[in-house]
mmCIF file of N, CA and C in Angstrom:
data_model
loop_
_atom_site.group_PDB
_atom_site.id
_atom_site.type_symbol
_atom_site.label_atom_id
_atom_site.label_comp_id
_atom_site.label_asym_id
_atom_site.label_seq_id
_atom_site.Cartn_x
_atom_site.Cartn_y
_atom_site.Cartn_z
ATOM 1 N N UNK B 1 110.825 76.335 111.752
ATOM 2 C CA UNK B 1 109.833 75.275 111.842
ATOM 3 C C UNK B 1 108.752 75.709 112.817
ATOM 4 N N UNK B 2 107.356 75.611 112.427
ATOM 5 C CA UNK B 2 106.277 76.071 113.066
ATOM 6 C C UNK B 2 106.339 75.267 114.401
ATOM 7 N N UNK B 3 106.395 75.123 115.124
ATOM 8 C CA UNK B 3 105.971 73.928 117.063
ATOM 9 C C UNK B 3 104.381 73.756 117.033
ATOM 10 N N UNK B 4 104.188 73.062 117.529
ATOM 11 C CA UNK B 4 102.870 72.361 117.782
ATOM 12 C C UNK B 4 102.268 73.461 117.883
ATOM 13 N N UNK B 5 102.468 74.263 119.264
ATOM 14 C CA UNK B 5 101.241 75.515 119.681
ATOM 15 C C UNK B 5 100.946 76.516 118.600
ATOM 16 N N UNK B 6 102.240 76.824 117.999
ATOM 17 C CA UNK B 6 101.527 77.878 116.833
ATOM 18 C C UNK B 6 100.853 77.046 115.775
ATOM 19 N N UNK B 7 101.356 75.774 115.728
ATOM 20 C CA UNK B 7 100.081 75.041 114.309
ATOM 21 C C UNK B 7 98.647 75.562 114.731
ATOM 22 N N UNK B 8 98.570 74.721 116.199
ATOM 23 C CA UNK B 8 97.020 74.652 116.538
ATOM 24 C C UNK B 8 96.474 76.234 116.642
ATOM 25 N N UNK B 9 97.347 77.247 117.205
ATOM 26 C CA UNK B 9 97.006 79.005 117.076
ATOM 27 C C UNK B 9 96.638 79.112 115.298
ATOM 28 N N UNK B 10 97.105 78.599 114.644
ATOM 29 C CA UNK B 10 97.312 78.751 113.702
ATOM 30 C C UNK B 10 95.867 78.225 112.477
ATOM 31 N N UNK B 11 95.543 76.840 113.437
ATOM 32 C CA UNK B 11 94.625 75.920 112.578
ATOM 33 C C UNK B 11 92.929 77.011 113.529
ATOM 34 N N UNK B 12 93.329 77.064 114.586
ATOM 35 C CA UNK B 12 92.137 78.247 115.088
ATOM 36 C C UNK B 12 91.888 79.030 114.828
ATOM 37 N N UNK B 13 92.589 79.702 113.905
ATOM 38 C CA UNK B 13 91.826 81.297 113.611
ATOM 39 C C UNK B 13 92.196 81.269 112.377
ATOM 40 N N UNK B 14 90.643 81.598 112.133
ATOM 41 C CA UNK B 14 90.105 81.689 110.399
ATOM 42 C C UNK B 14 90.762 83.195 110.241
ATOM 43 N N UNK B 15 91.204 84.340 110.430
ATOM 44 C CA UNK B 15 91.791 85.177 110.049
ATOM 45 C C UNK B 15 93.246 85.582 109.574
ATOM 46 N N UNK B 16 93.899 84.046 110.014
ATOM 47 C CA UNK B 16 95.015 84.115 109.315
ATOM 48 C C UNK B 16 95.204 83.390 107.954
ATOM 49 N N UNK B 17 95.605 83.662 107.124
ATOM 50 C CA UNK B 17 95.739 83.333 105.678
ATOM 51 C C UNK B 17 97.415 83.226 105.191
ATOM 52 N N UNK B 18 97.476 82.332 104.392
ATOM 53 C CA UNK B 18 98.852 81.938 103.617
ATOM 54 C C UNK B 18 98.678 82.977 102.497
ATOM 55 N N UNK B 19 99.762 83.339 102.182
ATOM 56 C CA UNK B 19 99.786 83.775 100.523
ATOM 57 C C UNK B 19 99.425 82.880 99.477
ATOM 58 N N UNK B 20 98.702 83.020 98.351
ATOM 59 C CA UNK B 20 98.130 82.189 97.383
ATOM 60 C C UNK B 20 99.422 82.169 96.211
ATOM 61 N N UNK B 21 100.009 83.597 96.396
ATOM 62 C CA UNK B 21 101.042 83.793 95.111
ATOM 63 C C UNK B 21 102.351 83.495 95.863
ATOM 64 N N UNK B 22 103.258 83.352 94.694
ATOM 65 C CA UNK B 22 104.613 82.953 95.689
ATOM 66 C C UNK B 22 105.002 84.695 95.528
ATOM 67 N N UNK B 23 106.329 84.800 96.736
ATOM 68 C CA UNK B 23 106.855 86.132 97.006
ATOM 69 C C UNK B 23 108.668 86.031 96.691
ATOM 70 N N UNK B 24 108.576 87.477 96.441
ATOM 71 C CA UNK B 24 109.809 87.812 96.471
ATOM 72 C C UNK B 24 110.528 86.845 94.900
ATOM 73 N N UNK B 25 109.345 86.883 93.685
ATOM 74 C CA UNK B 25 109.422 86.137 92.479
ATOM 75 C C UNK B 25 109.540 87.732 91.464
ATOM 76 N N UNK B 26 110.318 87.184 90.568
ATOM 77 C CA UNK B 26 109.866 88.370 89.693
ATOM 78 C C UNK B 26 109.052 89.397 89.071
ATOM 79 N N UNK B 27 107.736 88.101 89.207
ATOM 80 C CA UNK B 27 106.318 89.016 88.879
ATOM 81 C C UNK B 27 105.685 89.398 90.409
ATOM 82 N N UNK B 28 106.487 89.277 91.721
ATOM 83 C CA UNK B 28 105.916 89.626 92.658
ATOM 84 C C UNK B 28 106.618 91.435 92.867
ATOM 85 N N UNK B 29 107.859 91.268 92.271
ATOM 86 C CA UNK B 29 108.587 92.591 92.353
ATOM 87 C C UNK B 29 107.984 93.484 91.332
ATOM 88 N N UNK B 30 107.555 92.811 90.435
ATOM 89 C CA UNK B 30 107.075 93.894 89.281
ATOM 90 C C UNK B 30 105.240 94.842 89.279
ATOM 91 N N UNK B 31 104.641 93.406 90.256
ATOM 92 C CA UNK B 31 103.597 94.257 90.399
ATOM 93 C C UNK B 31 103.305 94.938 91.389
ATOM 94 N N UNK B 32 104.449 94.734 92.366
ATOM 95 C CA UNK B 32 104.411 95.455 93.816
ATOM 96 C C UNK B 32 104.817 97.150 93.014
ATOM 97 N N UNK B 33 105.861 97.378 92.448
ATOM 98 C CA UNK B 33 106.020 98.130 91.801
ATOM 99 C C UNK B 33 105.435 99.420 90.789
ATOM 100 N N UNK B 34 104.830 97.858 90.321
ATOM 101 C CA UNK B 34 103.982 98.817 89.082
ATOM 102 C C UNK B 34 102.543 99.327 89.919
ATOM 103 N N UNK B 35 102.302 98.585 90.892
ATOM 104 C CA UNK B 35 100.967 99.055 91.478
ATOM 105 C C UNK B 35 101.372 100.636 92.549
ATOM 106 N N UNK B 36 102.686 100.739 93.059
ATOM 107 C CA UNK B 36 102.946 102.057 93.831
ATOM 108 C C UNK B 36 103.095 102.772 92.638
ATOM 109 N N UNK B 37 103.440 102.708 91.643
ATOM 110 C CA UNK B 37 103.216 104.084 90.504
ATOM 111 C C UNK B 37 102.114 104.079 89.919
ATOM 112 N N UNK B 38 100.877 103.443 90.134
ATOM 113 C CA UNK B 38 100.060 103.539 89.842
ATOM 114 C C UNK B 38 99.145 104.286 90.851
ATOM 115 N N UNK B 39 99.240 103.813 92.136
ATOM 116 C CA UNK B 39 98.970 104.533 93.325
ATOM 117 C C UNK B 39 99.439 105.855 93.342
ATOM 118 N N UNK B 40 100.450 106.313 92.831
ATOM 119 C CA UNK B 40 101.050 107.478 92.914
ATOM 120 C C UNK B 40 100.895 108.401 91.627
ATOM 121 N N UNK B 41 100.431 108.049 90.738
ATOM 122 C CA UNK B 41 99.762 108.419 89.655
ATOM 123 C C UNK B 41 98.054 108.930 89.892
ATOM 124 N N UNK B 42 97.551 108.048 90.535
ATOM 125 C CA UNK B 42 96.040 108.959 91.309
ATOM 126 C C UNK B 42 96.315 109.817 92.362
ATOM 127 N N UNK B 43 97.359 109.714 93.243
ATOM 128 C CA UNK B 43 97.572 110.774 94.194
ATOM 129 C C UNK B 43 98.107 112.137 93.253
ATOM 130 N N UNK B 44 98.439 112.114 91.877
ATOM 131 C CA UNK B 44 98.730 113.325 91.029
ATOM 132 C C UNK B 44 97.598 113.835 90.910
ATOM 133 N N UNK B 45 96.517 112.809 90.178
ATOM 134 C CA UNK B 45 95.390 113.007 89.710
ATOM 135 C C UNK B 45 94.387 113.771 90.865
ATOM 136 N N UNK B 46 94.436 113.537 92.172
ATOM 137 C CA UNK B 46 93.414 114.045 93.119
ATOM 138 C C UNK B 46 94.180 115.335 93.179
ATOM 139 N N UNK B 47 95.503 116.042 92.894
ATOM 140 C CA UNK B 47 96.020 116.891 93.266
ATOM 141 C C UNK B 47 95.892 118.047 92.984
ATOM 142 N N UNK B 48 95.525 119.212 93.459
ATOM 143 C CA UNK B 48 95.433 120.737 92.849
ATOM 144 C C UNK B 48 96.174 121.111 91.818
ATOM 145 N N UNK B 49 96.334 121.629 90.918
ATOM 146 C CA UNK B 49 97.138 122.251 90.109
ATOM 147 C C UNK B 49 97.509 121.523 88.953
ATOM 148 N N UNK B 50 98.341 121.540 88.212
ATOM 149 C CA UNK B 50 98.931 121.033 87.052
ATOM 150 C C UNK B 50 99.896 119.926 86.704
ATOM 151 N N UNK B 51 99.111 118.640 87.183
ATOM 152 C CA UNK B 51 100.064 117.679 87.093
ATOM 153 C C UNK B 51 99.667 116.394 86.476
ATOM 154 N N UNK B 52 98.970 116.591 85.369
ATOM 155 C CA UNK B 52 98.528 115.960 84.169
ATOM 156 C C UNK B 52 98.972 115.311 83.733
ATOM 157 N N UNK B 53 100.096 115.568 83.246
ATOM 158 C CA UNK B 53 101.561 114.923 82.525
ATOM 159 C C UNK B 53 102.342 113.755 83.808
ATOM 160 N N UNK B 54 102.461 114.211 84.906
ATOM 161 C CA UNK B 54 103.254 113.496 86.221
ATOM 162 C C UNK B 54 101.450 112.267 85.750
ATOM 163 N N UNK B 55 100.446 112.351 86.006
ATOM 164 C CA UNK B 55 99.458 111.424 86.430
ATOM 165 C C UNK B 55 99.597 110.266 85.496
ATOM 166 N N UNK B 56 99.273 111.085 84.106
ATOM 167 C CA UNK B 56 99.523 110.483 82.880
ATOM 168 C C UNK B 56 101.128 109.150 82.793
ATOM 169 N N UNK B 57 101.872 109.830 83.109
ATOM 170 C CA UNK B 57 103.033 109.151 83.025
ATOM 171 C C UNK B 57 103.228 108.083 84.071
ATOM 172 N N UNK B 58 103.040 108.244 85.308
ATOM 173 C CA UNK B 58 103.093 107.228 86.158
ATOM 174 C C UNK B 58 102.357 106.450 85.839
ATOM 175 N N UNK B 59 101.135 106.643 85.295
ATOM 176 C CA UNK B 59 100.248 105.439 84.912
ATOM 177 C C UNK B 59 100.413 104.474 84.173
ATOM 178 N N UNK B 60 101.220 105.151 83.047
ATOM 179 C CA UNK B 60 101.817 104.849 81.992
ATOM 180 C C UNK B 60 102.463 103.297 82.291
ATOM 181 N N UNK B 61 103.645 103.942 83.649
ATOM 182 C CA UNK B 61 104.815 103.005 83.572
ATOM 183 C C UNK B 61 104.151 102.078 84.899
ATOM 184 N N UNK B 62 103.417 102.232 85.076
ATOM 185 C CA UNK B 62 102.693 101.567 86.149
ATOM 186 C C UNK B 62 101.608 100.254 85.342
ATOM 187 N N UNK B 63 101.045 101.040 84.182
ATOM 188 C CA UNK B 63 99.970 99.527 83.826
ATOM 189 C C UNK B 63 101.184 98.972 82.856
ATOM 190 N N UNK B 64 102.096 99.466 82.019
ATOM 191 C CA UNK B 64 103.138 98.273 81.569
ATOM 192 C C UNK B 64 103.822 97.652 82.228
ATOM 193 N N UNK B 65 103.717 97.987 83.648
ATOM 194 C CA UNK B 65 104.558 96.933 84.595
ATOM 195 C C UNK B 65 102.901 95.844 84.896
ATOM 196 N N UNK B 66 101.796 96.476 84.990
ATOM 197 C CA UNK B 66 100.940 95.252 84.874
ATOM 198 C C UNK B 66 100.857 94.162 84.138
ATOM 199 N N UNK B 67 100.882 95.159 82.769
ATOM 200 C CA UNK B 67 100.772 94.516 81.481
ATOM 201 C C UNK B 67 102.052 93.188 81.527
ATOM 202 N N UNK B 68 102.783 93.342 81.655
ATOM 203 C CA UNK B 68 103.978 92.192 81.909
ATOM 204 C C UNK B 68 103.485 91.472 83.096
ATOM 205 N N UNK B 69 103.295 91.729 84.218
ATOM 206 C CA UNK B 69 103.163 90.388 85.122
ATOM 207 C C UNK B 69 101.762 90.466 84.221
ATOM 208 N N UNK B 70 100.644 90.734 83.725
ATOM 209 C CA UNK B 70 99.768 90.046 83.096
ATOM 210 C C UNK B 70 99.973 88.506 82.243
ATOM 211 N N UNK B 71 101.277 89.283 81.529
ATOM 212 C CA UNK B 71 101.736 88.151 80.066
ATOM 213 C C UNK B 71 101.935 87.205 80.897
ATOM 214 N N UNK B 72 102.935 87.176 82.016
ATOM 215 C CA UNK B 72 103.539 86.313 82.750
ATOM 216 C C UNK B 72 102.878 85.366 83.377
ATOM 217 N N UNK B 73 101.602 86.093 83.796
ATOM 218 C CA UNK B 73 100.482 84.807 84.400
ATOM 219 C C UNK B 73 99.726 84.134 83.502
ATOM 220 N N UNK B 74 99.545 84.811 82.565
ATOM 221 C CA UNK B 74 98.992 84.545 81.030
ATOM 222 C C UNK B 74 97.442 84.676 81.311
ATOM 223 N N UNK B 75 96.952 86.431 82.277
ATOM 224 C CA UNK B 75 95.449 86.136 82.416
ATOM 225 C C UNK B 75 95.147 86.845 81.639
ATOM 226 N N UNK B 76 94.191 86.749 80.227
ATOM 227 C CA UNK B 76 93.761 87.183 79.328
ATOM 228 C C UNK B 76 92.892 88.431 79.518
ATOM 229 N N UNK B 77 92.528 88.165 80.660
ATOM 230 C CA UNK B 77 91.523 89.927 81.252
ATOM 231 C C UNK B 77 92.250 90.503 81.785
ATOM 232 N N UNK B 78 93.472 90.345 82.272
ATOM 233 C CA UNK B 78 94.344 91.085 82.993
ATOM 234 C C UNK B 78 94.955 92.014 81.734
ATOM 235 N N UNK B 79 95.567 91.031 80.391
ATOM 236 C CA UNK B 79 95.891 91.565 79.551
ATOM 237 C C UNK B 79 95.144 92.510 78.710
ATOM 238 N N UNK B 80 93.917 92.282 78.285
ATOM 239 C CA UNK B 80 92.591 93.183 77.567
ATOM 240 C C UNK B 80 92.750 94.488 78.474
ATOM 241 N N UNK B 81 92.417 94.596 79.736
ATOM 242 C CA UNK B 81 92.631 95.434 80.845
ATOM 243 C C UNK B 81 93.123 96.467 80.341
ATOM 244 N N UNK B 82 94.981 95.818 81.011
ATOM 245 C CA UNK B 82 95.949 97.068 80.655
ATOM 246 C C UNK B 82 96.373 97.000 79.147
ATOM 247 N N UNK B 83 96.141 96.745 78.578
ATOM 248 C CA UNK B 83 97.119 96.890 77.098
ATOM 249 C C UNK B 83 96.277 97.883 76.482
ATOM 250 N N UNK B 84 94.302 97.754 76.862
ATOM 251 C CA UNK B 84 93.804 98.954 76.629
ATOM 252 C C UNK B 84 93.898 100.055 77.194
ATOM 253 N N UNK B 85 94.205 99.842 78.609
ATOM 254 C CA UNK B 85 94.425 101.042 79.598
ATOM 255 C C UNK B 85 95.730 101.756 79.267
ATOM 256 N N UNK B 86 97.195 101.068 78.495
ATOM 257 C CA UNK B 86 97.922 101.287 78.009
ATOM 258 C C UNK B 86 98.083 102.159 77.062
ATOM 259 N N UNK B 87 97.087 101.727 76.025
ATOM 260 C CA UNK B 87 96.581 102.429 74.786
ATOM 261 C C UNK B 87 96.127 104.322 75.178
ATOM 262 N N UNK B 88 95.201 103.895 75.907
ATOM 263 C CA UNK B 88 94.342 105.348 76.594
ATOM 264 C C UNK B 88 95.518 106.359 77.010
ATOM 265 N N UNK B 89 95.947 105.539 77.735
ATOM 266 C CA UNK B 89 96.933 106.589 78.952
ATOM 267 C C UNK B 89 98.464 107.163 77.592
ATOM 268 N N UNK B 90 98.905 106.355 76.686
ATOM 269 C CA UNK B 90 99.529 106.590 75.535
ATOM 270 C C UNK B 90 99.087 107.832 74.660
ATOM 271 N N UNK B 91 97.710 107.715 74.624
ATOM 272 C CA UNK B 91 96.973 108.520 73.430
ATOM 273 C C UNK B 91 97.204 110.140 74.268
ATOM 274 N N UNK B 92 96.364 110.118 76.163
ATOM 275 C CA UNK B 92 96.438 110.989 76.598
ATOM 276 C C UNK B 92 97.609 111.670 76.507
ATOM 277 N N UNK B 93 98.777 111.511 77.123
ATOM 278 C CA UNK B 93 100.790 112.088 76.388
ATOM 279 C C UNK B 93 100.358 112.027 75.613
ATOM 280 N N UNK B 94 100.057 111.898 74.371
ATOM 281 C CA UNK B 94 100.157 112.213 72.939
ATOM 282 C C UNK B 94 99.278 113.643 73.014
ATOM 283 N N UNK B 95 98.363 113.428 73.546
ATOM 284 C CA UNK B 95 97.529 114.774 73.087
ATOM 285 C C UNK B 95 97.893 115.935 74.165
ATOM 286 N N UNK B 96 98.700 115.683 75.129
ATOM 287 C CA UNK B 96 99.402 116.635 76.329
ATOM 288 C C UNK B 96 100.500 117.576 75.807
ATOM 289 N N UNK B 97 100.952 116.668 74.955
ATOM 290 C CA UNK B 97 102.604 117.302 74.515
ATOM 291 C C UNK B 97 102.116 118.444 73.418
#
């Protein structure tokens, strides 16, 4: 339970913020997720040498973990987004292999 002094610390400074989304929910695990293999899919991509296939693939499994918390929130640009970004990153493995 918050005590008086941290409310008012609390109601004083415009720099602290609540979460808007709830946590530790299914679509909070899935896009925490899908966004570090996505993160880790451009750290392939900035990388020297031959790792096309590693970039390609993390991305892969990274925007279908978007693509699902997309469905789940039901945001229609979220979905257009990745299901095309899905498509792309699909076609690229296809033309790798």
């Amino acid at each position: 339970m918050i005590d008086e002094l941290e409310q008012k610390v609390i109601e004083g400074n415009d720099q602290i913020f609540e979460a808007v989304t709830p946590k530790y929910t299914l679509d909070w695990y899935i896009k925490w997720i899908a966004s570090l293999f996505i993160l880790a899919s451009l750290a392939f991509r900035a990388a020297d040498g031959d790792w096309k296939m590693y970039d390609l693939v993390f991305g892969t499994v990274g925007v279908i973990g978007w693509t699902i918390v997309s469905i789940m929130w039901r945001d229609r640009a979220l979905i257009i987004l990745n299901a095309v970004s899905l498509m792309m990153l699909i076609t690229g493995i296809l033309n790798h292999v």
